[in-house]
Structure formats: C-alpha cells, structure tokens
Amino acid sequence: MFHRDGPTLRELARQALTSVEQGYDLLAPKFEHTPFRTPDPLLKAAFAQVGPPGSVGAALDVCCGTGAAMRVLRPLCRDRVVGFDLSQGMLDEARRRLGDAPGTAALDFVRGDALALPFTAEFDLVTSFGAFGHILEEDEPRLVQGIARALKPGGRFVFVTGQPPSALNPGYWVAKGFNAAMRVRNALWKPPFVMYYLTFLMPRARALLEAEGFDVEVREGGMPKPFGSLVTVMATKR
C-alpha cells in the first residue's frame, strides 16, 4: 500500500514516462514512503549474516537509493561506506537522511552507472538491494564483472534474491504482466525506463557469479514475514 506522504499515481505516471535517472530524481523526496523502498527487517536479516559490528573494513552499496541499506551497514564497517547511484536526487536524499546514522565509518556518495563501476580492489563488501530490476538481462554479466573488480580478493558480494516462482503462483503472472507492459512502454516511448521483475534469480545469479570467480553460498531461512521465500546470497571473490 502507498503511504499517505508518498507519491500520487499521477506523480508515479510522470516518473514512468521519463528516464530511470530523471524518474528517480523526481521520486527521491518521497521514495521512503513508497513500497519500492527495501524494508528494514529484510535489510537487518541479510546483514545479520555478514558479521558483528566493526567486522568489515570498507563497503559499497550499489544503487543505494535513499540510503536504507547504508544505515544498517555503517555500524558493521570500520573505515567507510560508499553509496553509489545513478540518481543525484536519491544521493542527495541519502546524504540528508544519514546525518544521524549510527556508526563511525565515513560516508561517501558517488553518482554513476552501475554497469561502469569506477572501483578496483577497494572494498571488502559490496551489497545491492532492489537494483536488479533496473538491469537488463543481457547487461547482468557487466554488473557482476564490475562488482568483482571493485572487491578485494576474499571480499564478499551480499544480496537477497529468490528462486523462480511457480507458474501456479498468481504473483508470477502479475510480474509477467508488468514486464510485458514495460516492454510495450519502452518500445513506444523514449527514453526507456528499465524496471522489471523476476530478475537475477537463482540459479542464473549463481551461474553469473561463478563465471566471474566467486564462490557462492546461498543461506535460506532467517527472513522475516512476508519475505520467507527469499534467500541471502554471500558470494566470495577468490
């Protein structure tokens, strides 16, 4: 459901008729009140498997949005947490919201394309939540390559995903219908707005990561309701 302080349907429609970057610039001030914001219980459940406070040196959150994951991630880090996003509006909102975030690690905010991450062996941990739907399937190898390049040897890429849903699940058809509508929109209207469901699921995610030299561990359970079907993936760079 939409929060009373969230965007109106008219505002969402306006966003959908722009580019991804401009759309999220428009949505940024109200993003925290939309259902697209990753819930805190899910973030805390995923990060509980990373380690205790101070166990990570430097971390990168890819497509950080308004900084929800960065807030939970900061206490785990000793040195710095970098939020990376295409939308300057989202980064500005993240900077504003994280002024009182717990922890002492430095917070940096970098604007750029997730398919061209400008980092080499800088991070002990890379995370990403809610970003995969903005990456076309044919571009997923580039995303994984950039994350592998950004990590130090032995560094980990942590994210949440799921198994492909059964065709008997009504949600499967809702997602397929949404994807079909977005393909029609992008065929008829430019610039495209890349936003799809059922992306970067297992086992495809495992195959892409292993092809880039990751050891992949899938941890089931531990997710709060209604996210019990999701899994935390911890991929370690060799």
mmCIF file with all atom_site columns, C-alpha atoms in Angstrom, residues 35-116:
data_model
loop_
_atom_site.group_PDB
_atom_site.id
_atom_site.type_symbol
_atom_site.label_atom_id
_atom_site.label_alt_id
_atom_site.label_comp_id
_atom_site.label_asym_id
_atom_site.label_entity_id
_atom_site.label_seq_id
_atom_site.pdbx_PDB_ins_code
_atom_site.Cartn_x
_atom_site.Cartn_y
_atom_site.Cartn_z
_atom_site.occupancy
_atom_site.B_iso_or_equiv
_atom_site.pdbx_formal_charge
_atom_site.auth_seq_id
_atom_site.auth_comp_id
_atom_site.auth_asym_id
_atom_site.auth_atom_id
_atom_site.pdbx_PDB_model_num
ATOM 1  C CA . PRO A 1 35  ? 6.603  0.198   -1.492  1.00 0.00 ? 35  PRO A CA 1
ATOM 2  C CA . PHE A 1 36  ? 9.805  0.219   -3.574  1.00 0.00 ? 36  PHE A CA 1
ATOM 3  C CA . ARG A 1 37  ? 11.962 1.073   -0.556  1.00 0.00 ? 37  ARG A CA 1
ATOM 4  C CA . THR A 1 38  ? 13.627 -2.087  0.830   1.00 0.00 ? 38  THR A CA 1
ATOM 5  C CA . PRO A 1 39  ? 12.075 -2.804  4.271   1.00 0.00 ? 39  PRO A CA 1
ATOM 6  C CA . ASP A 1 40  ? 14.335 -2.542  7.310   1.00 0.00 ? 40  ASP A CA 1
ATOM 7  C CA . PRO A 1 41  ? 13.509 -6.064  8.630   1.00 0.00 ? 41  PRO A CA 1
ATOM 8  C CA . LEU A 1 42  ? 14.755 -7.575  5.362   1.00 0.00 ? 42  LEU A CA 1
ATOM 9  C CA . LEU A 1 43  ? 17.948 -5.495  5.449   1.00 0.00 ? 43  LEU A CA 1
ATOM 10 C CA . LYS A 1 44  ? 18.664 -6.396  9.069   1.00 0.00 ? 44  LYS A CA 1
ATOM 11 C CA . ALA A 1 45  ? 18.095 -10.104 8.413   1.00 0.00 ? 45  ALA A CA 1
ATOM 12 C CA . ALA A 1 46  ? 20.518 -10.052 5.471   1.00 0.00 ? 46  ALA A CA 1
ATOM 13 C CA . PHE A 1 47  ? 23.224 -8.083  7.275   1.00 0.00 ? 47  PHE A CA 1
ATOM 14 C CA . ALA A 1 48  ? 22.942 -10.229 10.404  1.00 0.00 ? 48  ALA A CA 1
ATOM 15 C CA . GLN A 1 49  ? 24.770 -12.888 8.391   1.00 0.00 ? 49  GLN A CA 1
ATOM 16 C CA . VAL A 1 50  ? 27.643 -10.587 7.416   1.00 0.00 ? 50  VAL A CA 1
ATOM 17 C CA . GLY A 1 51  ? 29.292 -10.328 10.838  1.00 0.00 ? 51  GLY A CA 1
ATOM 18 C CA . PRO A 1 52  ? 29.392 -8.329  14.087  1.00 0.00 ? 52  PRO A CA 1
ATOM 19 C CA . PRO A 1 53  ? 29.875 -4.544  14.301  1.00 0.00 ? 53  PRO A CA 1
ATOM 20 C CA . GLY A 1 54  ? 33.256 -3.422  13.042  1.00 0.00 ? 54  GLY A CA 1
ATOM 21 C CA . SER A 1 55  ? 33.947 -6.667  11.184  1.00 0.00 ? 55  SER A CA 1
ATOM 22 C CA . VAL A 1 56  ? 34.091 -5.043  7.713   1.00 0.00 ? 56  VAL A CA 1
ATOM 23 C CA . GLY A 1 57  ? 36.646 -2.529  6.511   1.00 0.00 ? 57  GLY A CA 1
ATOM 24 C CA . ALA A 1 58  ? 35.124 -0.710  3.522   1.00 0.00 ? 58  ALA A CA 1
ATOM 25 C CA . ALA A 1 59  ? 31.760 -1.403  1.881   1.00 0.00 ? 59  ALA A CA 1
ATOM 26 C CA . LEU A 1 60  ? 29.989 -0.345  -1.315  1.00 0.00 ? 60  LEU A CA 1
ATOM 27 C CA . ASP A 1 61  ? 26.205 -0.267  -1.725  1.00 0.00 ? 61  ASP A CA 1
ATOM 28 C CA . VAL A 1 62  ? 25.345 -0.360  -5.432  1.00 0.00 ? 62  VAL A CA 1
ATOM 29 C CA . CYS A 1 63  ? 22.192 1.565   -6.387  1.00 0.00 ? 63  CYS A CA 1
ATOM 30 C CA . CYS A 1 64  ? 21.927 2.838   -2.823  1.00 0.00 ? 64  CYS A CA 1
ATOM 31 C CA . GLY A 1 65  ? 18.775 4.906   -3.328  1.00 0.00 ? 65  GLY A CA 1
ATOM 32 C CA . THR A 1 66  ? 17.983 6.988   -0.257  1.00 0.00 ? 66  THR A CA 1
ATOM 33 C CA . GLY A 1 67  ? 20.470 5.057   1.896   1.00 0.00 ? 67  GLY A CA 1
ATOM 34 C CA . ALA A 1 68  ? 18.315 2.484   3.700   1.00 0.00 ? 68  ALA A CA 1
ATOM 35 C CA . ALA A 1 69  ? 20.960 -0.244  3.421   1.00 0.00 ? 69  ALA A CA 1
ATOM 36 C CA . MET A 1 70  ? 23.783 2.178   4.223   1.00 0.00 ? 70  MET A CA 1
ATOM 37 C CA . ARG A 1 71  ? 22.175 2.986   7.569   1.00 0.00 ? 71  ARG A CA 1
ATOM 38 C CA . VAL A 1 72  ? 22.178 -0.689  8.586   1.00 0.00 ? 72  VAL A CA 1
ATOM 39 C CA . LEU A 1 73  ? 25.578 -1.316  7.019   1.00 0.00 ? 73  LEU A CA 1
ATOM 40 C CA . ARG A 1 74  ? 27.515 1.537   8.634   1.00 0.00 ? 74  ARG A CA 1
ATOM 41 C CA . PRO A 1 75  ? 27.870 0.003   12.134  1.00 0.00 ? 75  PRO A CA 1
ATOM 42 C CA . LEU A 1 76  ? 29.417 -3.093  10.545  1.00 0.00 ? 76  LEU A CA 1
ATOM 43 C CA . CYS A 1 77  ? 32.201 -1.055  8.922   1.00 0.00 ? 77  CYS A CA 1
ATOM 44 C CA . ARG A 1 78  ? 35.388 0.413   10.353  1.00 0.00 ? 78  ARG A CA 1
ATOM 45 C CA . ASP A 1 79  ? 36.570 2.640   7.507   1.00 0.00 ? 79  ASP A CA 1
ATOM 46 C CA . ARG A 1 80  ? 33.957 3.816   5.006   1.00 0.00 ? 80  ARG A CA 1
ATOM 47 C CA . VAL A 1 81  ? 30.648 3.091   3.333   1.00 0.00 ? 81  VAL A CA 1
ATOM 48 C CA . VAL A 1 82  ? 30.150 4.282   -0.236  1.00 0.00 ? 82  VAL A CA 1
ATOM 49 C CA . GLY A 1 83  ? 26.691 4.766   -1.680  1.00 0.00 ? 83  GLY A CA 1
ATOM 50 C CA . PHE A 1 84  ? 26.615 4.567   -5.472  1.00 0.00 ? 84  PHE A CA 1
ATOM 51 C CA . ASP A 1 85  ? 23.591 5.569   -7.541  1.00 0.00 ? 85  ASP A CA 1
ATOM 52 C CA . LEU A 1 86  ? 22.637 6.933   -10.962 1.00 0.00 ? 86  LEU A CA 1
ATOM 53 C CA . SER A 1 87  ? 20.259 9.499   -9.487  1.00 0.00 ? 87  SER A CA 1
ATOM 54 C CA . GLN A 1 88  ? 21.729 12.617  -7.896  1.00 0.00 ? 88  GLN A CA 1
ATOM 55 C CA . GLY A 1 89  ? 18.365 13.266  -6.286  1.00 0.00 ? 89  GLY A CA 1
ATOM 56 C CA . MET A 1 90  ? 18.491 9.921   -4.495  1.00 0.00 ? 90  MET A CA 1
ATOM 57 C CA . LEU A 1 91  ? 22.075 10.550  -3.381  1.00 0.00 ? 91  LEU A CA 1
ATOM 58 C CA . ASP A 1 92  ? 21.154 13.986  -2.031  1.00 0.00 ? 92  ASP A CA 1
ATOM 59 C CA . GLU A 1 93  ? 18.274 12.449  -0.089  1.00 0.00 ? 93  GLU A CA 1
ATOM 60 C CA . ALA A 1 94  ? 20.553 9.679   1.229   1.00 0.00 ? 94  ALA A CA 1
ATOM 61 C CA . ARG A 1 95  ? 23.098 12.235  2.429   1.00 0.00 ? 95  ARG A CA 1
ATOM 62 C CA . ARG A 1 96  ? 20.370 14.169  4.229   1.00 0.00 ? 96  ARG A CA 1
ATOM 63 C CA . ARG A 1 97  ? 18.803 11.108  5.849   1.00 0.00 ? 97  ARG A CA 1
ATOM 64 C CA . LEU A 1 98  ? 22.064 9.542   7.011   1.00 0.00 ? 98  LEU A CA 1
ATOM 65 C CA . GLY A 1 99  ? 23.247 12.528  9.018   1.00 0.00 ? 99  GLY A CA 1
ATOM 66 C CA . ASP A 1 100 ? 22.304 10.700  12.237  1.00 0.00 ? 100 ASP A CA 1
ATOM 67 C CA . ALA A 1 101 ? 23.168 7.159   11.114  1.00 0.00 ? 101 ALA A CA 1
ATOM 68 C CA . PRO A 1 102 ? 24.844 5.073   13.854  1.00 0.00 ? 102 PRO A CA 1
ATOM 69 C CA . GLY A 1 103 ? 28.490 4.152   13.425  1.00 0.00 ? 103 GLY A CA 1
ATOM 70 C CA . THR A 1 104 ? 31.743 5.981   12.753  1.00 0.00 ? 104 THR A CA 1
ATOM 71 C CA . ALA A 1 105 ? 32.697 4.842   9.242   1.00 0.00 ? 105 ALA A CA 1
ATOM 72 C CA . ALA A 1 106 ? 32.983 7.675   6.723   1.00 0.00 ? 106 ALA A CA 1
ATOM 73 C CA . LEU A 1 107 ? 30.011 8.022   4.362   1.00 0.00 ? 107 LEU A CA 1
ATOM 74 C CA . ASP A 1 108 ? 30.686 8.805   0.706   1.00 0.00 ? 108 ASP A CA 1
ATOM 75 C CA . PHE A 1 109 ? 28.150 9.320   -2.077  1.00 0.00 ? 109 PHE A CA 1
ATOM 76 C CA . VAL A 1 110 ? 29.133 8.715   -5.691  1.00 0.00 ? 110 VAL A CA 1
ATOM 77 C CA . ARG A 1 111 ? 26.980 9.234   -8.759  1.00 0.00 ? 111 ARG A CA 1
ATOM 78 C CA . GLY A 1 112 ? 27.439 6.872   -11.691 1.00 0.00 ? 112 GLY A CA 1
ATOM 79 C CA . ASP A 1 113 ? 26.262 3.951   -13.791 1.00 0.00 ? 113 ASP A CA 1
ATOM 80 C CA . ALA A 1 114 ? 26.150 0.561   -12.039 1.00 0.00 ? 114 ALA A CA 1
ATOM 81 C CA . LEU A 1 115 ? 27.307 -1.009  -15.302 1.00 0.00 ? 115 LEU A CA 1
ATOM 82 C CA . ALA A 1 116 ? 30.520 1.033   -15.184 1.00 0.00 ? 116 ALA A CA 1
#
